[in-house]
């Protein structure tokens, strides 16, 4: 809905939630990993990490 609203109207109406959780993560030595990897290897690694995050979130019925 956010992307659609941005495309159609150029704006998004704010929503109010009683509770939220914000997750931040850091990949230690990411710059070094990128330096020693091909761009495709970096993309594959990030995709694997995000898939794992999504799997964990799905397991816990997290709405994102």
Coordinates of C-alpha atoms in Angstrom, one line a residue:
X1 CA 0.0 0.0 0.0
X2 CA 2.8 2.5 0.7
X3 CA 4.4 2.1 -2.7
X4 CA 1.1 2.2 -4.5
X5 CA 0.1 5.4 -2.6
X6 CA 3.4 7.0 -3.4
X7 CA 3.1 6.2 -7.1
X8 CA -0.5 7.3 -7.3
X9 CA -0.5 10.4 -5.1
X10 CA 3.1 11.2 -4.3
X11 CA 2.3 11.0 -0.6
X12 CA 1.5 8.5 2.1
X13 CA -1.0 9.1 5.0
X14 CA 0.6 8.4 8.4
X15 CA -0.7 5.4 10.3
X16 CA -0.9 5.0 14.1
X17 CA 0.1 1.8 15.8
X18 CA -0.1 1.0 19.5
X19 CA 3.1 -1.0 19.5
X20 CA 6.0 -1.2 17.2
X21 CA 9.5 -2.8 17.1
X22 CA 12.3 -1.5 15.0
X23 CA 15.1 -3.8 14.1
X24 CA 18.6 -2.7 13.3
X25 CA 21.5 -4.9 12.3
X26 CA 25.1 -4.5 11.2
X27 CA 27.2 -6.8 9.2
X28 CA 30.6 -6.8 10.8
X29 CA 33.5 -6.1 8.3
X30 CA 31.0 -5.5 5.5
X31 CA 33.4 -3.2 3.7
X32 CA 36.2 -5.8 3.9
X33 CA 33.8 -8.5 2.7
X34 CA 32.8 -6.3 -0.3
X35 CA 36.4 -5.6 -1.1
X36 CA 37.2 -9.3 -1.3
X37 CA 34.0 -10.4 -3.1
X38 CA 32.4 -9.9 -6.4
X39 CA 29.3 -7.8 -6.6
X40 CA 27.2 -10.9 -7.3
X41 CA 28.7 -12.6 -4.2
X42 CA 27.7 -9.6 -2.1
X43 CA 24.2 -9.6 -3.5
X44 CA 23.8 -13.3 -2.9
X45 CA 25.1 -13.0 0.7
X46 CA 22.7 -10.2 1.4
X47 CA 19.8 -12.1 -0.2
X48 CA 20.6 -15.1 2.0
X49 CA 20.7 -12.9 5.1
X50 CA 17.4 -11.2 4.3
X51 CA 15.8 -14.6 3.5
X52 CA 16.8 -15.8 7.0
X53 CA 15.4 -12.7 8.6
X54 CA 12.2 -13.1 6.7
X55 CA 12.0 -16.8 7.7
X56 CA 12.4 -15.9 11.4
X57 CA 9.9 -13.1 11.2
X58 CA 7.4 -15.4 9.5
X59 CA 7.9 -18.0 12.1
X60 CA 7.0 -15.5 14.8
X61 CA 4.1 -14.0 12.8
X62 CA 5.6 -10.6 12.5
X63 CA 3.9 -8.0 10.4
X64 CA 6.3 -5.9 8.4

